[in-house]
Coordinates of C-alpha atoms in Angstrom, one line a residue:
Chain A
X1116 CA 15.5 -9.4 -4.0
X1117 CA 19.1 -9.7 -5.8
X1118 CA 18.3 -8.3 -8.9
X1119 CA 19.0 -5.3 -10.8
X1120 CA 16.3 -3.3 -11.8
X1121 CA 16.3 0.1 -13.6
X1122 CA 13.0 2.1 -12.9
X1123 CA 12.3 5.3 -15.0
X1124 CA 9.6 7.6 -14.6
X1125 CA 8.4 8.2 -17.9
X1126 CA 10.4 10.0 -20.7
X1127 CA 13.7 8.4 -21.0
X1128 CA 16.3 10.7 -22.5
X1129 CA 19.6 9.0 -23.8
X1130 CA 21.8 9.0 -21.0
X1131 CA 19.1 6.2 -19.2
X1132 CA 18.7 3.9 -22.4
X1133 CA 22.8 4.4 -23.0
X1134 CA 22.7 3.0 -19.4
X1135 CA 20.4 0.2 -19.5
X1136 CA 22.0 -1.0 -22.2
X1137 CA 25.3 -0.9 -20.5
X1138 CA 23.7 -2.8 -17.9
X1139 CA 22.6 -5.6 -20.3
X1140 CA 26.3 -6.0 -21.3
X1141 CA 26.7 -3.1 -24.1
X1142 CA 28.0 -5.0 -27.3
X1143 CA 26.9 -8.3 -25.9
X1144 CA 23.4 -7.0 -25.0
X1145 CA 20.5 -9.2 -25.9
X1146 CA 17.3 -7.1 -25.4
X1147 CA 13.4 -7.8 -25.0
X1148 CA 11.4 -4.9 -25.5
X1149 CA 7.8 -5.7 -23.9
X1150 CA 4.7 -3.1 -24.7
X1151 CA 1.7 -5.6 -22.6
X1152 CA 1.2 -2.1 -21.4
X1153 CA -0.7 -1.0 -24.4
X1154 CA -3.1 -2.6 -27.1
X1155 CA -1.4 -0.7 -29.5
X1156 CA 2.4 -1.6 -29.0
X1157 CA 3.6 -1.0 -32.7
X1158 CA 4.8 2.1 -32.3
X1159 CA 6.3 1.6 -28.6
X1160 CA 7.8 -1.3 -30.1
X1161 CA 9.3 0.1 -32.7
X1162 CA 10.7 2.9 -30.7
X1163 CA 12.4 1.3 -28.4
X1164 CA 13.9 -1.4 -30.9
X1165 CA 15.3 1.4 -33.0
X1166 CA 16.6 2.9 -30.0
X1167 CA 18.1 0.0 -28.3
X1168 CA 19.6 -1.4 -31.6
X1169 CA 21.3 2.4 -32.3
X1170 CA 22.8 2.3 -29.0
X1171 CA 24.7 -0.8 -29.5
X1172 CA 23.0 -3.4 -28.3
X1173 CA 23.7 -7.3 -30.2
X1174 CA 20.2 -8.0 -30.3
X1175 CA 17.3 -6.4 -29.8
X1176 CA 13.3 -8.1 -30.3
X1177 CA 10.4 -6.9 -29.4
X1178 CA 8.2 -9.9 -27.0
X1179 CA 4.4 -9.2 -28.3
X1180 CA 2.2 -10.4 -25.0
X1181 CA -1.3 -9.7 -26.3
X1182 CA -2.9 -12.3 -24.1
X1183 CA -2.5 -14.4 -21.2
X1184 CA -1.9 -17.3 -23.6
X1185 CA 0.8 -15.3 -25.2
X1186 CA 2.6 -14.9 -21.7
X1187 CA 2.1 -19.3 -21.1
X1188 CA 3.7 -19.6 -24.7
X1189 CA 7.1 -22.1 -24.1
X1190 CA 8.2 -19.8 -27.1
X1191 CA 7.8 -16.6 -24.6
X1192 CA 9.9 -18.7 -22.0
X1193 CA 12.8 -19.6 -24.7
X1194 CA 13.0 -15.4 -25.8
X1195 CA 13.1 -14.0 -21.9
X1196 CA 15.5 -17.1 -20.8
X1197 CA 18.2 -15.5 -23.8
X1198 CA 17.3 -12.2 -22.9
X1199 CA 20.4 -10.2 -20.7
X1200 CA 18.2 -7.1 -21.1
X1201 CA 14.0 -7.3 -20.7
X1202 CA 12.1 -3.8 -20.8
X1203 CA 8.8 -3.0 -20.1
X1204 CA 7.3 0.2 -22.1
X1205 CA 4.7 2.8 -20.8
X1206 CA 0.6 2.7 -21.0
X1207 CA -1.5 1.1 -18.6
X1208 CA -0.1 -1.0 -15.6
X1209 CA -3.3 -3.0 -15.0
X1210 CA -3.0 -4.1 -18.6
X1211 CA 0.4 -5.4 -17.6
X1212 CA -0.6 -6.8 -14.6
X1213 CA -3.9 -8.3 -15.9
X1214 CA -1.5 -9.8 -19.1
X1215 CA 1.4 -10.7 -16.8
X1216 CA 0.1 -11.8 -13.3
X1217 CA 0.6 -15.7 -12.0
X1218 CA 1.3 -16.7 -15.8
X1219 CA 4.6 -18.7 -16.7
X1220 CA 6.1 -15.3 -17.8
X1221 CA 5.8 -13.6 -14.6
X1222 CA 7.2 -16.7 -12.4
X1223 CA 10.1 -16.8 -14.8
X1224 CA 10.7 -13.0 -14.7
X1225 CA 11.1 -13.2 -11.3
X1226 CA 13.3 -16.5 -11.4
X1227 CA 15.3 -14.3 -13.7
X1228 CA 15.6 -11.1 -11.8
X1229 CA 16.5 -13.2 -8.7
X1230 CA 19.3 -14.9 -10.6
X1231 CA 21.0 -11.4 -11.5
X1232 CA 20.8 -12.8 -14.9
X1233 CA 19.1 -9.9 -16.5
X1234 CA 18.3 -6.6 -15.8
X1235 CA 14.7 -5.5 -15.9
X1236 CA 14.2 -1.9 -16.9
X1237 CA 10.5 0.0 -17.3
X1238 CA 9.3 3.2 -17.8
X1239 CA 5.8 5.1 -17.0
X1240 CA 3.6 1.9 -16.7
X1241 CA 6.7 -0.4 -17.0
X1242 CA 7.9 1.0 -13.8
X1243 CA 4.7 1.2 -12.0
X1244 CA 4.2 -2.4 -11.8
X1245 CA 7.9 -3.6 -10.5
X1246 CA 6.5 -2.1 -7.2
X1247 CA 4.3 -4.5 -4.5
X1248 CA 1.4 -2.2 -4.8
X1249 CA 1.0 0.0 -7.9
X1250 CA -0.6 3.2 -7.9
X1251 CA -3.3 2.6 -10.5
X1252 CA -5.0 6.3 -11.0
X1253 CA -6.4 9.0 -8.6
X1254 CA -4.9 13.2 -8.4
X1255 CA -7.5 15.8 -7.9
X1256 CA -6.2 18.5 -5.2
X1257 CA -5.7 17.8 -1.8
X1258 CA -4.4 14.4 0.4
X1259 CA -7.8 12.4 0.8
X1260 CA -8.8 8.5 0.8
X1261 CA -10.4 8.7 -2.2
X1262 CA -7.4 10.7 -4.3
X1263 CA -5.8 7.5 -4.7
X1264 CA -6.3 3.9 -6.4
X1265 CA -4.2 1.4 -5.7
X1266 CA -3.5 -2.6 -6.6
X1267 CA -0.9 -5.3 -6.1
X1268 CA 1.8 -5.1 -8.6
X1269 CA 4.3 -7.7 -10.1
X1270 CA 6.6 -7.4 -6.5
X1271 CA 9.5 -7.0 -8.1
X1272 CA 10.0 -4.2 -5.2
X1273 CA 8.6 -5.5 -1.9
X1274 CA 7.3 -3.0 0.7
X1275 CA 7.4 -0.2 -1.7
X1276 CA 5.1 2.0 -4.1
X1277 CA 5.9 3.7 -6.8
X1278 CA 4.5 6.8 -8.8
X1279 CA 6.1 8.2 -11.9
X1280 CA 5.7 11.4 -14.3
X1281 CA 5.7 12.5 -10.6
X1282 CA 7.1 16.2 -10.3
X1283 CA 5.7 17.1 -14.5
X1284 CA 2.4 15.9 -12.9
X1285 CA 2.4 17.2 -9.7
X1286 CA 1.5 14.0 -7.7
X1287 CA 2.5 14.6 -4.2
X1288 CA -0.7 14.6 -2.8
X1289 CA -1.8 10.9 -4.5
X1290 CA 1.4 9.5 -3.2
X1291 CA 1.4 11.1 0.5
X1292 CA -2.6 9.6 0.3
X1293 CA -1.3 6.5 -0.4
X1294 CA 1.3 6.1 2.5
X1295 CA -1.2 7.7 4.7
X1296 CA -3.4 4.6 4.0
X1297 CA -0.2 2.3 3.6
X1298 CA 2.6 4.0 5.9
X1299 CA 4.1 0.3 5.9
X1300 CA 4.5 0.4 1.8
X1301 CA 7.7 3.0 1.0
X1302 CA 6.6 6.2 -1.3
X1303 CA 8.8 6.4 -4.2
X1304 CA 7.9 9.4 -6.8
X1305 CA 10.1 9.0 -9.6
X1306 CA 10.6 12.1 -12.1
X1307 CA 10.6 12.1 -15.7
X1308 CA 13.9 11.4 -17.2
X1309 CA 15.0 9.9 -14.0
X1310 CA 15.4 6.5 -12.8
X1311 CA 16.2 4.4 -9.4
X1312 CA 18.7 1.4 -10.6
X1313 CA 17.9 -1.4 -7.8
X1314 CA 20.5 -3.1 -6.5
X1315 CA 20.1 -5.5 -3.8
X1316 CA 18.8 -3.1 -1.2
X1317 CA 20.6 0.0 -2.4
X1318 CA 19.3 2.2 -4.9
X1319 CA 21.4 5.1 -6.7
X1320 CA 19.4 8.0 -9.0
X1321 CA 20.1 8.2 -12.3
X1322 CA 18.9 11.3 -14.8
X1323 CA 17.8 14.6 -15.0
X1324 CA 15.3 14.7 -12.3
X1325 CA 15.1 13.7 -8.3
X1326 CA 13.1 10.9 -7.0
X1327 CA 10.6 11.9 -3.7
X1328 CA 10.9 9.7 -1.1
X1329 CA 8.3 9.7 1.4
X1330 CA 8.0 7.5 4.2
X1331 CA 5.0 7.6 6.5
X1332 CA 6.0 4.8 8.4
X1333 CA 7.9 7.6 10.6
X1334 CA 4.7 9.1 11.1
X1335 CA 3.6 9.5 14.9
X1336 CA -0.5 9.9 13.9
X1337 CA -2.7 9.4 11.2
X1338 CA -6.2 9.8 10.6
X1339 CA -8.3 9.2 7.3
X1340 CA -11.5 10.0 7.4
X1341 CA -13.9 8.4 5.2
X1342 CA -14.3 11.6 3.3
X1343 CA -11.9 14.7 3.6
X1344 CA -9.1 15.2 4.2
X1345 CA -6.4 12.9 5.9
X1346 CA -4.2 14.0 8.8
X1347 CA -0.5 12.9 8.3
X1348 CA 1.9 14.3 11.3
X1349 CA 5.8 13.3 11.3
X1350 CA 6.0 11.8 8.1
X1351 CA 9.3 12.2 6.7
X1352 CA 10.2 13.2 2.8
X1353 CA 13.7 13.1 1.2
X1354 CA 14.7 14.3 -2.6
X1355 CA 17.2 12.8 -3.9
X1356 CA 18.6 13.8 -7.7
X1357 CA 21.1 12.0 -9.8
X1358 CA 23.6 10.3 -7.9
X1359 CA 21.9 10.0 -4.2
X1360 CA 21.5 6.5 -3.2
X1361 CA 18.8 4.9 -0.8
X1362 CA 18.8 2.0 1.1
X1363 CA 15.0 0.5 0.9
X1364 CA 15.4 -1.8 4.3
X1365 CA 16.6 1.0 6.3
X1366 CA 14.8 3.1 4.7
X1367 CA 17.4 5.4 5.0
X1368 CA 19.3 8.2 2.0
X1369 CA 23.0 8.0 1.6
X1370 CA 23.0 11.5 0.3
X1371 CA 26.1 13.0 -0.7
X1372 CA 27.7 9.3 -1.6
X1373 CA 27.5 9.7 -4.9
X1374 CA 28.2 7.3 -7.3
X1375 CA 31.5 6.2 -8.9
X1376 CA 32.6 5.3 -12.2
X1377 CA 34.9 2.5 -10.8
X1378 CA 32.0 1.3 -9.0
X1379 CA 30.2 -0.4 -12.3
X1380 CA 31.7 -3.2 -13.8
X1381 CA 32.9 -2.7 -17.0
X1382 CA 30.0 -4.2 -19.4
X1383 CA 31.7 -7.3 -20.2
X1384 CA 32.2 -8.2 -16.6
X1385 CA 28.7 -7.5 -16.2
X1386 CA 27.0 -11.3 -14.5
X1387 CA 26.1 -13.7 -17.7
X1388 CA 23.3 -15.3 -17.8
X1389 CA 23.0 -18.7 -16.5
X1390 CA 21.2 -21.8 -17.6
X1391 CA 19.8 -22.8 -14.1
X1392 CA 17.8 -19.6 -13.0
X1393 CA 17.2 -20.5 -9.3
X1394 CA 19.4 -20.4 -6.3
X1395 CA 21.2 -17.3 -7.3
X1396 CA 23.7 -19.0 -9.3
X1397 CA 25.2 -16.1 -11.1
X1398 CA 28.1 -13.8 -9.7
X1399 CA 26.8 -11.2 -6.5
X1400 CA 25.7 -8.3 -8.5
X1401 CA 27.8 -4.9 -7.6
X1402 CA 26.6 -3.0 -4.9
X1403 CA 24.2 -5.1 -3.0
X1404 CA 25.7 -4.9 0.5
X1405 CA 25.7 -2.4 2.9
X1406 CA 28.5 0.1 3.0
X1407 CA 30.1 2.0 5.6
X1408 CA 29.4 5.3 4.7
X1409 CA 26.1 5.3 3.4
X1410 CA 24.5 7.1 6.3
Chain B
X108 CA 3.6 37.6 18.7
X109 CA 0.5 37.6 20.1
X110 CA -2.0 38.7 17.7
X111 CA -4.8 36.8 16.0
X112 CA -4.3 36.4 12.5
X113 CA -6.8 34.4 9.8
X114 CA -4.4 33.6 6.9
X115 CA -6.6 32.1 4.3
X116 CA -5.0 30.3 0.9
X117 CA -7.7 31.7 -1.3
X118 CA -11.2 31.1 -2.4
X119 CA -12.7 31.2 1.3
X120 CA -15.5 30.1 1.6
X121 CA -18.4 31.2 3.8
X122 CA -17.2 29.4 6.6
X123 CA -14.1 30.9 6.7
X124 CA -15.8 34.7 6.6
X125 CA -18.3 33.9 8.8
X126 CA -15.4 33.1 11.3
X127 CA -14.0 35.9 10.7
X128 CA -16.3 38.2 11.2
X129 CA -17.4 36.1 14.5
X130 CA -13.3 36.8 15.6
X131 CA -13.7 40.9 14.6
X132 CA -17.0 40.8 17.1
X133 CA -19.5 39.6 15.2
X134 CA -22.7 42.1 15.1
X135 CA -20.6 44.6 16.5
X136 CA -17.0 44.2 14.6
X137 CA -15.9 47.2 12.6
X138 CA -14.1 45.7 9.5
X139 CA -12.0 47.6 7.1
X140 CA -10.9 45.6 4.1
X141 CA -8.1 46.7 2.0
X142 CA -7.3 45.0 -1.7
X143 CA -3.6 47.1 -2.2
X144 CA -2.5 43.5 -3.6
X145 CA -4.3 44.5 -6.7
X146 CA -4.2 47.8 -9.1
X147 CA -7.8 47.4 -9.6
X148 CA -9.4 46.8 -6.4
X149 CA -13.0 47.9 -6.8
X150 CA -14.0 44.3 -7.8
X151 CA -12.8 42.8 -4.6
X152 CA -14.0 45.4 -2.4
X153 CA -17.0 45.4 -3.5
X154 CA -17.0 41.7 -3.1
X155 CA -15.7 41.6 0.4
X156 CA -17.5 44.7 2.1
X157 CA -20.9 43.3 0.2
X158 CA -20.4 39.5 2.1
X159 CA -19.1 40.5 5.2
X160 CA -22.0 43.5 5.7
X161 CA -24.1 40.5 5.0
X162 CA -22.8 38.3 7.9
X163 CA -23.8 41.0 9.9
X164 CA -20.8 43.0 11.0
X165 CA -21.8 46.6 12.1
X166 CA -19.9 48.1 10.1
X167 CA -17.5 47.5 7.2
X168 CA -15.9 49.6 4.9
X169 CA -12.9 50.2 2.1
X170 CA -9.7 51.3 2.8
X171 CA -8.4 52.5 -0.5
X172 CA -4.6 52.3 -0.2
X173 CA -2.8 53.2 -3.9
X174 CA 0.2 54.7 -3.3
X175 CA 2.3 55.0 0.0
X176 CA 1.2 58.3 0.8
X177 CA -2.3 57.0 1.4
X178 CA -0.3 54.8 3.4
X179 CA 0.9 57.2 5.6
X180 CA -2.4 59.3 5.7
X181 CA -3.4 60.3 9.2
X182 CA -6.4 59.3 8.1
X183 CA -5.5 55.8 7.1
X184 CA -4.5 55.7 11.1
X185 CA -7.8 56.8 12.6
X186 CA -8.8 54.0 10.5
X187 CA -6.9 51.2 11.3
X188 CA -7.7 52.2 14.6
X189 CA -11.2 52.0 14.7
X190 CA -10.9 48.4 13.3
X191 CA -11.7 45.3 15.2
X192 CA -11.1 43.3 12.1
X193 CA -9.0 44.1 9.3
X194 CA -8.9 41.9 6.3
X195 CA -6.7 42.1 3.0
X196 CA -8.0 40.1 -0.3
X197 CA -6.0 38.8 -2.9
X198 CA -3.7 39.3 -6.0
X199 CA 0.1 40.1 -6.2
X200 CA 1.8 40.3 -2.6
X201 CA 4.5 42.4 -4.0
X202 CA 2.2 44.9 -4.5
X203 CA 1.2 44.8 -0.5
X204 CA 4.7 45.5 0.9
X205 CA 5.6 48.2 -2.2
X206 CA 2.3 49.8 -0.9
X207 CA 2.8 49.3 3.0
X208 CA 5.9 48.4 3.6
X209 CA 7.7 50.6 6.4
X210 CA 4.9 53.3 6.5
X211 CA 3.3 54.4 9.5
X212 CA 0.2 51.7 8.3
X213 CA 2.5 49.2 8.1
X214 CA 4.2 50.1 12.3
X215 CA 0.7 50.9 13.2
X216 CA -0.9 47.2 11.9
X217 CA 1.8 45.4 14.1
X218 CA 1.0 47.5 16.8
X219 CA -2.7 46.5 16.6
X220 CA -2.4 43.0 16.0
X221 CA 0.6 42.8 18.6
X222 CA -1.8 44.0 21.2
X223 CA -4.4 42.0 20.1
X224 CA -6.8 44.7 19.1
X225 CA -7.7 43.3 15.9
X226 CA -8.0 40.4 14.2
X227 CA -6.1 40.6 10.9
X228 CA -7.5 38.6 7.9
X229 CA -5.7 37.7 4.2
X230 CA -6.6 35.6 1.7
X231 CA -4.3 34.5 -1.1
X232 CA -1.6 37.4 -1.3
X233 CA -3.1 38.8 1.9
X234 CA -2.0 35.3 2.8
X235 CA 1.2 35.3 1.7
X236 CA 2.0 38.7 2.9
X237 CA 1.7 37.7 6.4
X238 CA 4.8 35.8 6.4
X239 CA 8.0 36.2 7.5
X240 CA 9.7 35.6 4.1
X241 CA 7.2 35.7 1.2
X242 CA 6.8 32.8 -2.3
X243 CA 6.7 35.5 -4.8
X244 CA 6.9 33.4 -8.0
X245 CA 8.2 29.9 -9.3
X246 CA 6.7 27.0 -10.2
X247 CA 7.8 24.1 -12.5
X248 CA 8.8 20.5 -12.2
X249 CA 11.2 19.8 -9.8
X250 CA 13.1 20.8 -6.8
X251 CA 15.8 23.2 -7.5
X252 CA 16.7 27.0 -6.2
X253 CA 15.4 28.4 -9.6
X254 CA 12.2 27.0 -8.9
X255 CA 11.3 29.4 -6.0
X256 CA 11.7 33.4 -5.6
X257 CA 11.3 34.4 -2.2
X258 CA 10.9 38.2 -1.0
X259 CA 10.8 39.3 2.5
X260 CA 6.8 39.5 3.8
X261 CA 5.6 42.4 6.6
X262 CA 6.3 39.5 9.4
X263 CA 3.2 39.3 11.0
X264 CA 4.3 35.4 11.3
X265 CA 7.7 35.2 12.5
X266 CA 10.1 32.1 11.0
X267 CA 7.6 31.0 8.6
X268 CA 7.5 30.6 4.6
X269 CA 3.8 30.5 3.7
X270 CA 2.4 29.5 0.0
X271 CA -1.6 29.2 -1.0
X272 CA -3.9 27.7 -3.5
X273 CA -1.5 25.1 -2.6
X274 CA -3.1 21.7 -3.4
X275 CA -5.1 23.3 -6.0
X276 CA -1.7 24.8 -8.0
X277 CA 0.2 21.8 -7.0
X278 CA 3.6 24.1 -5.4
X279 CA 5.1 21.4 -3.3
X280 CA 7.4 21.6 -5.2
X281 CA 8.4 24.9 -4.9
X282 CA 8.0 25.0 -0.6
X283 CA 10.3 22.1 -0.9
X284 CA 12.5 24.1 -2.8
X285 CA 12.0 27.3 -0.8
X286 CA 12.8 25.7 3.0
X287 CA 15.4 23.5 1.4
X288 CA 17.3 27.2 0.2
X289 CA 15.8 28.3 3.9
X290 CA 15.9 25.7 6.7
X291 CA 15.0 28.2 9.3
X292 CA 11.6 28.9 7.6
X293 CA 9.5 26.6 8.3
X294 CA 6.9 26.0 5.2
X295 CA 3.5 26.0 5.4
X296 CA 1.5 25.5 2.1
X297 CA -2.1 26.3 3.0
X298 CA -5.3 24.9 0.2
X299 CA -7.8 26.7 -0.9
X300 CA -10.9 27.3 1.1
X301 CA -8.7 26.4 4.4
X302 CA -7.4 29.0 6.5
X303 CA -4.9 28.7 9.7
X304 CA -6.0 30.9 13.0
X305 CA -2.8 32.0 14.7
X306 CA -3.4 32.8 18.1
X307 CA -0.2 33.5 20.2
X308 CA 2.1 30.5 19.3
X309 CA -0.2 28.2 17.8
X310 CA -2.2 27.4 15.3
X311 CA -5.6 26.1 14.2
X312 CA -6.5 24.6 10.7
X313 CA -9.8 25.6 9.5
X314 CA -11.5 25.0 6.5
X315 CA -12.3 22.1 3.9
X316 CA -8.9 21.5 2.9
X317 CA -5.5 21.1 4.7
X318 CA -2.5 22.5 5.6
X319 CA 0.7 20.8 4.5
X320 CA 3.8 21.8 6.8
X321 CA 7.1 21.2 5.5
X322 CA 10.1 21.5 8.8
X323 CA 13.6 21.2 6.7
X324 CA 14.8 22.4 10.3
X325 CA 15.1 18.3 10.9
X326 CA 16.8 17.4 7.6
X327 CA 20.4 15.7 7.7
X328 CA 21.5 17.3 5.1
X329 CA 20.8 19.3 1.9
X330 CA 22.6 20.0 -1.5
X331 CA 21.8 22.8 -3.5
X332 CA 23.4 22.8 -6.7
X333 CA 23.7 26.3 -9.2
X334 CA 21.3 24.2 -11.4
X335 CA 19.3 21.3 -11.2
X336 CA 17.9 19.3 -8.3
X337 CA 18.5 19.8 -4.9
X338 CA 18.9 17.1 -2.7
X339 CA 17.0 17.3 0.8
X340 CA 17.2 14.5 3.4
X341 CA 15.1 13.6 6.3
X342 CA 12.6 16.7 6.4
X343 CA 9.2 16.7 8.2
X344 CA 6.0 16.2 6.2
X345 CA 2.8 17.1 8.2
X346 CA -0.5 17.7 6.6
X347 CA -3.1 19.1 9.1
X348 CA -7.1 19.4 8.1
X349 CA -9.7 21.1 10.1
X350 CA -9.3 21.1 13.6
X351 CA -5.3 20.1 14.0
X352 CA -3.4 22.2 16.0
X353 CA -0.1 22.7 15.1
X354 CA 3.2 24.6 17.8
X355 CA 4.9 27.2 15.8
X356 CA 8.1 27.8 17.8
X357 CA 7.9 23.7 18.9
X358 CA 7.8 23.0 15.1
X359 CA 5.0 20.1 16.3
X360 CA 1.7 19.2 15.5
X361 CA -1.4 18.9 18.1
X362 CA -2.8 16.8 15.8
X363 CA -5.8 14.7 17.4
X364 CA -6.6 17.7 19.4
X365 CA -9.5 19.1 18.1
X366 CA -11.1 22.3 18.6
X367 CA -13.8 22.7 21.0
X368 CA -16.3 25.4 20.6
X369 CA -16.0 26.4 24.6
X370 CA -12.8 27.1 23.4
X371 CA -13.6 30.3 21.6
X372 CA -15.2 33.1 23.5
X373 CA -18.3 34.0 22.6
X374 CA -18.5 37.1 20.5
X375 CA -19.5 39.8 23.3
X376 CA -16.5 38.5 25.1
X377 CA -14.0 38.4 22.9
X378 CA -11.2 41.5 23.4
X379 CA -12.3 44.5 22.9
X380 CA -9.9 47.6 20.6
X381 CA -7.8 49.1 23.3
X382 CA -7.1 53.1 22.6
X383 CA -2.9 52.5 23.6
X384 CA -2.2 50.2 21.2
X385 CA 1.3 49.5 22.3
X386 CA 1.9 47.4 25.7
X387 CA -0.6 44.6 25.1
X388 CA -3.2 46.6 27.4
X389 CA -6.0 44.2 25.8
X390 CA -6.8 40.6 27.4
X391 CA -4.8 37.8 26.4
X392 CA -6.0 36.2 23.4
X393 CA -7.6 32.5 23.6
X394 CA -5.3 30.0 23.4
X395 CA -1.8 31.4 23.1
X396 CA 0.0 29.6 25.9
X397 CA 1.7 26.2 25.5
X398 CA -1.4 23.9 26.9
X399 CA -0.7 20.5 28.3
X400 CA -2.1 17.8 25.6
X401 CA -1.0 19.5 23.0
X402 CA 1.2 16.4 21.5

């Protein structure tokens, strides 16, 4: 996974729609706005066309995918292969998935995310699915089999999941139940406010909030019992605010590296799009190595 | 410390009473139960002496603490003394150590339970009392150092942070934050309805919930900022239901190791209230030395 990908936990303030406009390429920005997450997208829509349009952005057009037809449309194909921005709104992320999944949309999405050509930003339900299994519902006290739901998301992430609205909802216990079941998937709980911008296989923070990391796959025993309550011993967590970075193979923090201006490209350096999606023709996208340093 | 303590993170249920009246003796424990946590303690007296007189101890009664200077009562003393089980019931832990703190109740519990003439109960404050360093308020999203206030407890449990109704209210967030400010401690966020049984080093999780332990004694390194999030990398997540065993002073779980009934003495056997409290003169407590197996 070369692409960029900016994954917010529900309630966006400025500062993350300033920035994933940035990453689109600011003045040059061509935006999709995408609400499959909802049946009623107006308003979504309409949000975050007003929003992206104030902050800057050249063009900004909202992508109505009502149906799977809708998301097999060659028109659909034309207005994601101009996009250098594509966002995903909140609701529910089975209605994305069930909208999206194995249609021409989706295979060209992640042609597109591959290429570095645009970034894919989401929020609430939006960020949910970029994850290889999405946490679909569950809560209720206590770390159990049953307190969580899950199902395969769009993979934009491999080998992680992810959980948002995560410390305003208090959803520790889902995610620990889910890497308790899946200690080989990666726990991400991402705030509100607060985002993870993917990079290669780096992530940095971005926002007001922190994002929980919790990775079971450390764990030395585990034990779910059909009903009760799961044993989880050695598992480890990390919480990482704004400017903490992550590297999802290693599964390891680079806390206290924090980010630097100098490090993002100035927006109109920012990789173009390119006419031939596949084979990763566009420039290396910032960031995406390992660094010495980032223990 | 070698003492046998039931720390219960509220709304026991009658499992968790039966046990402890089976640990004060059973049909002959003497149980005293004192409600200082609260200004209006006639409810939960009532309450407690009522269920355990009905789980047939031999005798229970109220001990009415309101001000220190019942505190430090002679009569308080003969009291305490006469005890085999003492248990304290729920509502604000501040009001516990205002009450006890440094009276001759207060030197005269430790002796008791240091000896291992009692068995000392808590639920909820009672709980939280116990601990070395006290959760005494906080709450709210996130993981910062204004999320937690911490207060010193009466140290029954040495090196330990210890917060209740803790799946049920959701304060991960807030033991994060409290060992992240506090390394040293090591947090212990018990559920409702699930109690730990400290005996000598170790403990036992009891009850239909679990126990999640949080070790920030392993993390690689922590951030905490004036305001906002704090940043806490590679701690220790265990959560231990009913029947894991967890080494305090090891900081690791015995998870897999269940408990065995032939483990606890039978009632008639169990140690008997010593009249020269101080020296340990009663017989060692069940299961306080390291045992081999415990992994």
């Amino acid at each position: 996974m070369d692409g960029r990908l900016l994954i917010i936990g529900g309630a966006a303030g400025p500062e993350l729609l300033v920035r994933f406009v940035e990453l689109a390429g600011g003045r040059s920005a061509r935006i999709v706005v995408i609400a499959a997450a909802t049946e009623s997208p107006e308003a979504a829509e309409a949000f975050h066309v007003g929003t992206f349009t104030e902050l800057g952005a050249a063009s900004v057009c909202a992508l109505r995918l009502a149906s799977r037809a809708d998301a097999n449309e060659p028109g659909t194909a034309a207005v994601l292969r101009d996009a250098t921005g594509i966002f995903f709104t909140g609701g529910d992320q089975r209605r994305i998935t069930t909208v999206l999944g194995g249609t021409a949309a989706d295979s060209l999405l992640q042609e597109l995310v591959a290429a570095g050509s645009v970034v894919l930003g989401g929020t609430s339900a939006g960020a949910a699915m970029m994850s290889a299994t999405m946490i679909i519902g569950g809560g209720g006290p206590g770390v159990t089999a049953a307190s969580v739901h899950t199902g395969p998301g769009l993979e934009f992430v491999p080998g992680v999941l992810i959980d948002q609205h995560f410390a305003q909802r208090g959803r520790l216990n889902r995610l620990l139940s889910a890497v308790a079941l899946y200690p080989h998937e990666l726990g991400l709980g991402i705030d509100e406010d607060t985002a993870i911008l993917i990079d290669g296989d780096r992530f940095e923070v971005l926002g007001s909030g922190a994002v929980t990391i919790v990775d079971a796959g450390a764990a030395t025993d585990i034990q779910v019992p059909p009903e009760g309550p799961i044993a989880l011993a050695g598992a480890l967590v990390h919480v990482l605010p704004a400017g903490h970075t992550f590297h999802l193979t290693g599964r390891r923090p680079g806390i206290g590296e924090h980010s630097h201006e100098d490090r993002e490209p100035a927006p109109s350096a920012r990789p173009q799009r390119v006419s031939v999606p596949a084979g990763g023709g566009g420039p290396a996208p910032s960031g995406g190595a390992d660094r010495p340093g980032d223990l």
